């Protein structure tokens, strides 16, 4: 898989910021709702949302959570900030321009980290996972919702066919579970397909 670099990510989401909610918001809504519903049931109130984007998920957190959102893209964050202000989302504590692979937060700063449609975008998904393990306290939880390349069949062929467009799309259509976890079955990790279409998967990692 050819990786996107940080500048390619910034460029892609600078271009997409204005249209993102219309182009991608609806198709991914079920995954976002499912992930935040899971976050809301977990113990602990300190939540880190990485790659918060335009903040589409922010209204779904219950008032008992305290959410920090980070993103690389100034333009996506500006939209998230406007959403927080216009909807009065008091559960959002801060929105910061930071790299999810190297956040600068102290160890164990959060009870839960959640990454929605970001693992297939970041330059180094395993560095993202390692960073989330570092900033989530032992016993905490890390959730991903993402598209993963199909194991076989026509969908896999299409996803591999789209892979050369990764830079323009701003994500990797051929992103595989092994790109995040390596080749071995990861211990303490559960995978649940997100209905209705099952294109996205919710991944739960016990820290
Ligand atoms: C597909 S969008 C998902 C946005 C949001 N999570 C959602 O559910 O709509 C990917 C987001 O990840 C951000 N991103 C990509 N790489 C990043 C990184 N290394 N650090 C922080 N944010 C990153 C992009 O700027 C973009 O806003």
Coordinates of N, CA, C and O in Angstrom, one line a residue, residues 49 52 59 70 134 195:
X49 N -11.1 12.0 20.6 CA -11.5 11.6 19.2 C -10.4 12.1 18.2 O -10.2 13.3 18.1
X52 N -11.0 14.2 14.1 CA -12.4 14.6 14.4 C -13.1 15.2 13.2 O -14.3 15.2 13.1
X59 N -22.1 15.7 18.2 CA -23.4 15.8 18.8 C -23.9 14.5 19.5 O -24.8 14.4 20.3
X70 N -9.0 16.0 17.9 CA -7.8 16.5 17.2 C -7.9 16.2 15.8 O -8.5 15.2 15.4
X134 N -0.6 4.5 24.1 CA 0.1 5.3 25.0 C -0.7 6.2 25.8 O -0.6 6.4 27.0
X195 N -24.1 -2.8 10.5 CA -25.2 -2.9 9.6 C -25.6 -1.4 9.1 O -25.1 -0.5 9.7

